Coordinates of C-alpha atoms and ligand atoms in Angstrom, one line a residue:
M1 CA 24.7 -18.3 -6.1
K2 CA 21.1 -19.2 -6.8
T3 CA 20.9 -22.5 -8.8
K4 CA 17.2 -23.4 -8.2
K5 CA 14.4 -22.1 -10.4
Y6 CA 11.8 -19.8 -8.8
T7 CA 8.5 -19.1 -10.6
A8 CA 6.0 -16.5 -9.5
I9 CA 2.4 -17.4 -10.1
V10 CA 0.4 -14.2 -10.1
L11 CA -3.4 -14.6 -9.9
A12 CA -5.6 -12.2 -11.7
A13 CA -8.6 -14.3 -12.8
G14 CA -11.1 -13.2 -10.2
S15 CA -14.2 -11.2 -10.9
G16 CA -13.9 -9.0 -7.8
N17 CA -17.5 -9.2 -6.6
R18 CA -16.9 -7.5 -3.3
M19 CA -15.4 -4.5 -5.1
K20 CA -18.7 -4.0 -6.9
S21 CA -17.1 -2.3 -9.9
E22 CA -17.7 -2.9 -13.6
V23 CA -14.0 -3.5 -14.3
P24 CA -12.4 -6.4 -12.3
K25 CA -10.5 -4.8 -9.4
Q26 CA -7.1 -5.9 -10.7
Y27 CA -7.5 -3.6 -13.7
L28 CA -8.7 -0.5 -11.8
L29 CA -6.3 2.3 -12.0
L30 CA -4.0 3.2 -9.0
A31 CA -1.9 6.3 -9.7
G32 CA -2.6 5.9 -13.4
K33 CA -1.6 2.3 -13.7
P34 CA -3.7 -0.9 -13.5
L35 CA -3.5 -2.5 -10.0
L36 CA -2.0 -5.6 -11.4
Y37 CA 1.0 -3.7 -12.8
Y38 CA 2.4 -3.2 -9.3
A39 CA 2.6 -6.9 -8.4
L40 CA 4.1 -7.8 -11.8
K41 CA 6.6 -5.0 -11.5
A42 CA 7.8 -6.2 -8.1
F43 CA 8.3 -9.8 -9.3
E44 CA 9.9 -8.5 -12.6
E45 CA 12.5 -6.6 -10.4
S46 CA 13.0 -9.5 -8.0
E47 CA 15.3 -12.5 -8.2
V48 CA 12.5 -14.9 -9.4
D49 CA 13.4 -16.5 -12.8
D50 CA 10.0 -16.1 -14.4
I51 CA 6.3 -15.3 -14.0
V52 CA 3.1 -17.2 -14.9
L53 CA 0.2 -14.8 -15.1
V54 CA -3.2 -16.4 -14.5
T55 CA -6.1 -14.4 -16.0
T56 CA -9.4 -14.7 -17.8
P57 CA -9.2 -15.4 -21.6
S58 CA -11.2 -12.1 -22.1
H59 CA -8.5 -10.1 -20.5
E60 CA -5.5 -11.8 -21.9
E61 CA -5.0 -9.4 -24.8
Y62 CA -5.4 -6.4 -22.5
C63 CA -2.7 -7.8 -20.1
K64 CA -0.4 -8.5 -23.0
K65 CA -0.7 -5.1 -24.6
E66 CA -1.4 -2.7 -21.8
I67 CA 0.7 -4.2 -19.1
I68 CA 3.3 -6.8 -20.1
D69 CA 4.5 -5.3 -23.4
R70 CA 4.0 -1.7 -22.4
Y71 CA 6.1 -2.0 -19.2
R72 CA 8.4 -4.6 -20.7
F73 CA 7.8 -7.3 -18.1
D74 CA 10.0 -9.8 -19.8
K75 CA 9.8 -12.4 -17.1
V76 CA 6.2 -13.1 -17.9
K77 CA 6.7 -16.3 -19.8
A78 CA 3.2 -17.7 -19.8
I79 CA -0.4 -16.4 -19.5
V80 CA -2.9 -19.1 -18.6
A81 CA -6.6 -19.1 -18.1
G82 CA -8.0 -19.2 -14.5
G83 CA -10.8 -21.2 -13.1
D84 CA -14.1 -20.4 -11.4
E85 CA -12.5 -20.4 -7.9
R86 CA -9.2 -19.1 -6.7
Y87 CA -7.8 -22.6 -6.0
L88 CA -8.7 -23.7 -9.6
S89 CA -6.7 -20.7 -10.9
V90 CA -3.8 -21.7 -8.7
W91 CA -3.9 -25.2 -10.0
N92 CA -3.8 -23.9 -13.6
G93 CA -0.8 -21.8 -12.7
I94 CA 1.0 -24.7 -11.1
K95 CA 0.4 -26.8 -14.2
A96 CA 2.2 -24.1 -16.2
A97 CA 5.2 -24.1 -14.0
T98 CA 6.5 -27.6 -14.2
H99 CA 10.1 -26.3 -14.8
A100 CA 10.2 -24.7 -11.4
D101 CA 11.9 -25.9 -8.2
Y102 CA 9.9 -23.4 -6.1
V103 CA 6.7 -21.4 -6.8
L104 CA 5.7 -18.2 -5.2
I105 CA 1.9 -17.8 -5.4
H106 CA 0.7 -14.2 -5.2
D107 CA -2.6 -12.4 -5.4
G108 CA -2.5 -9.9 -8.2
A109 CA -4.8 -7.7 -6.1
R110 CA -1.9 -7.1 -3.6
P111 CA 0.0 -4.2 -5.2
F112 CA 2.2 -3.4 -2.2
I113 CA 4.4 -6.5 -2.3
D114 CA 8.1 -5.5 -2.6
R115 CA 11.4 -7.0 -3.6
D116 CA 12.6 -7.3 0.0
L117 CA 9.6 -9.5 1.0
I118 CA 9.9 -11.5 -2.2
A119 CA 13.6 -12.1 -1.4
R120 CA 12.9 -13.2 2.2
T121 CA 10.2 -15.6 1.0
M122 CA 12.6 -17.1 -1.5
D123 CA 15.2 -17.5 1.2
V124 CA 12.9 -19.2 3.7
V125 CA 11.2 -21.6 1.2
A126 CA 14.7 -22.8 0.1
R127 CA 15.3 -23.8 3.8
E128 CA 11.9 -24.9 4.9
G129 CA 10.1 -26.1 1.7
A130 CA 7.0 -24.0 2.5
C131 CA 6.6 -20.4 3.5
T132 CA 3.6 -18.2 4.2
V133 CA 3.7 -14.4 4.6
G134 CA 1.4 -12.9 7.2
V135 CA 1.0 -10.4 10.0
P136 CA 0.0 -10.8 13.6
T137 CA -3.7 -9.9 13.9
K138 CA -4.3 -6.5 15.5
D139 CA -7.9 -7.2 16.5
T140 CA -9.2 -9.8 18.8
I141 CA -10.8 -12.6 16.7
R142 CA -14.1 -14.2 17.9
V143 CA -15.4 -17.5 16.6
V144 CA -19.2 -17.3 16.2
D145 CA -21.9 -19.9 15.7
S146 CA -24.4 -19.9 12.8
N147 CA -26.6 -17.4 14.7
H148 CA -23.6 -15.1 15.2
Y149 CA -23.4 -15.7 19.0
G150 CA -19.7 -15.7 20.1
I151 CA -18.6 -19.1 21.2
R152 CA -14.8 -18.7 21.5
T153 CA -12.0 -16.2 21.6
P154 CA -8.7 -17.8 20.5
D155 CA -5.6 -16.5 22.1
R156 CA -4.6 -13.5 19.9
S157 CA -0.9 -14.2 20.1
T158 CA -1.4 -17.3 18.0
L159 CA -3.4 -15.6 15.3
W160 CA -1.9 -14.3 12.1
Q161 CA -3.6 -12.8 9.1
V162 CA -2.5 -14.6 6.0
Q163 CA -1.1 -12.7 3.0
T164 CA 0.7 -13.7 -0.1
P165 CA 3.2 -14.6 -1.5
Q166 CA 3.0 -18.2 -0.3
A167 CA 6.0 -20.2 -1.5
F168 CA 6.4 -23.9 -1.8
S169 CA 8.7 -26.6 -3.2
Y170 CA 7.1 -27.3 -6.6
S171 CA 6.8 -31.1 -6.2
M172 CA 5.1 -30.7 -2.8
I173 CA 2.5 -28.2 -3.7
A174 CA 1.7 -29.8 -7.1
A175 CA 1.1 -33.1 -5.4
A176 CA -1.1 -31.5 -2.7
Y177 CA -3.2 -29.6 -5.2
E178 CA -3.6 -32.7 -7.4
Q179 CA -4.9 -34.6 -4.4
V180 CA -7.3 -31.8 -3.4
I181 CA -8.6 -31.3 -6.9
A182 CA -9.1 -35.1 -7.4
A183 CA -11.0 -35.4 -4.1
G184 CA -13.2 -32.3 -4.9
E185 CA -14.5 -32.2 -1.3
Y186 CA -14.0 -28.6 -0.3
I187 CA -13.1 -25.2 -1.7
P188 CA -9.8 -24.1 -0.1
T189 CA -9.1 -20.4 0.2
D190 CA -5.4 -20.7 1.1
D191 CA -2.5 -22.5 -0.4
A192 CA -0.8 -23.5 2.8
Q193 CA -4.1 -24.9 3.9
V194 CA -4.1 -27.2 0.8
L195 CA -0.6 -28.4 1.6
E196 CA -1.4 -29.0 5.3
L197 CA -4.6 -30.8 4.7
A198 CA -3.3 -33.0 1.8
T199 CA 0.1 -33.9 3.2
G200 CA 0.3 -32.7 6.9
Q201 CA 3.3 -30.6 5.9
K202 CA 3.7 -27.4 7.9
S203 CA 4.4 -24.0 6.4
K204 CA 6.7 -21.5 8.0
M205 CA 5.0 -18.1 8.7
I206 CA 7.2 -15.0 8.2
E207 CA 6.2 -11.5 9.0
G208 CA 5.0 -9.5 6.0
S209 CA 3.8 -5.9 6.1
Y210 CA 0.6 -4.3 7.2
R211 CA 0.8 -2.4 3.9
N212 CA 0.6 -5.7 1.9
I213 CA -3.2 -5.5 1.8
K214 CA -5.4 -7.3 -0.6
V215 CA -7.6 -4.7 -2.4
T216 CA -11.0 -6.3 -1.8
T217 CA -13.7 -3.7 -1.0
P218 CA -14.1 -0.1 -2.1
E219 CA -12.5 1.3 1.1
D220 CA -9.4 -0.7 0.3
L221 CA -8.9 1.5 -2.8
L222 CA -8.9 4.6 -0.6
I223 CA -6.2 3.0 1.6
A224 CA -4.2 1.9 -1.5
N225 CA -4.3 5.5 -2.9
C226 CA -2.9 6.7 0.4
Y227 CA -0.1 4.1 0.4
I228 CA 0.9 4.8 -3.2
N229 CA 1.4 8.5 -2.4
G230 CA 3.6 8.0 0.6
Ligands
LIG1 N1 -8.5 -15.1 -8.2 C1 -8.3 -15.9 -9.4 N2 -9.3 -16.7 -9.8 C2 -10.4 -16.8 -9.2 C3 -10.7 -16.1 -8.0 C4 -9.7 -15.2 -7.6 O1 -7.2 -15.8 -10.0 N3 -11.4 -17.7 -9.6 C5 -7.5 -14.1 -7.8 C6 -8.0 -12.7 -7.8 O2 -7.9 -12.1 -9.1 C7 -7.2 -12.0 -6.7 C8 -6.8 -13.2 -5.8 O3 -7.1 -14.4 -6.5 O4 -6.0 -11.4 -7.3 C9 -7.4 -13.1 -4.5 O5 -8.8 -13.3 -4.6 P1 -10.0 -12.3 -4.1 O6 -9.4 -11.1 -3.4 O7 -11.0 -13.1 -3.5 O8 -10.5 -11.7 -5.6 P2 -11.9 -12.0 -6.3 O9 -12.2 -13.4 -6.2 O10 -11.7 -11.4 -7.7 O11 -12.8 -11.1 -5.5 P3 -14.2 -11.5 -4.8 O12 -13.9 -12.7 -3.9 O13 -14.7 -10.3 -4.1 O14 -15.2 -11.9 -5.9
LIG2 MG1 -12.6 -14.3 -4.2

């Protein structure tokens, strides 16, 4: 029986610059429902105990009325304001989850997360303390210099594309974020990276799904529409 508390932190405070749409991408409609609905639904139906939603104050009302109340997402226990960068939004989410033993940090712009992957992440974080979901990269990755000349080709078998959720023991990730925020030296783009740089602690990579895309640019919406229909 599960005795530890698991909190999902769902991030939806970005402005979606690369999508180039008026409405932030997490509120664009996918099969008639806001993109954000899908991630919240997956966590609502999972074994997590509760959900912290991170959004901009100007969208709080919309999220409450049109998503949380409308679809009865009762596990959403807090809505907190995000920051100017993703890592600042994560930090605000972490501060609202002090009751958790483990947190699962998830991009609200990844609608294809499912209960099975959430369950596997919960399992592994309980054993390992830190768990990252990803997929082996399909393409060869080249490192380039500032003039875009290739300088290195890392061995592809060691390269994984990082997805979310990323799950952590609460005390570990809170301490790591606190340290990185206080130092203010760099802008991290990844939560396991924060943990690793602040504490040296490794995060276990588990295989997610090639469908678990982050809707980022307009063509991702076309792909998302295909996935949702089959
Ligand atoms: N995010 C957030 N707060 C921010 C930036 C991002 O909560 N200040 C969230 C986004 O809403 C998204 C997730 O983090 O669900 C992943 O970020 P990304 O795909 O980069 O979204 P945006 O930052 O909104 O898009 P862009 O980088 O194209 O502006
Ligand atoms: Mg961004």
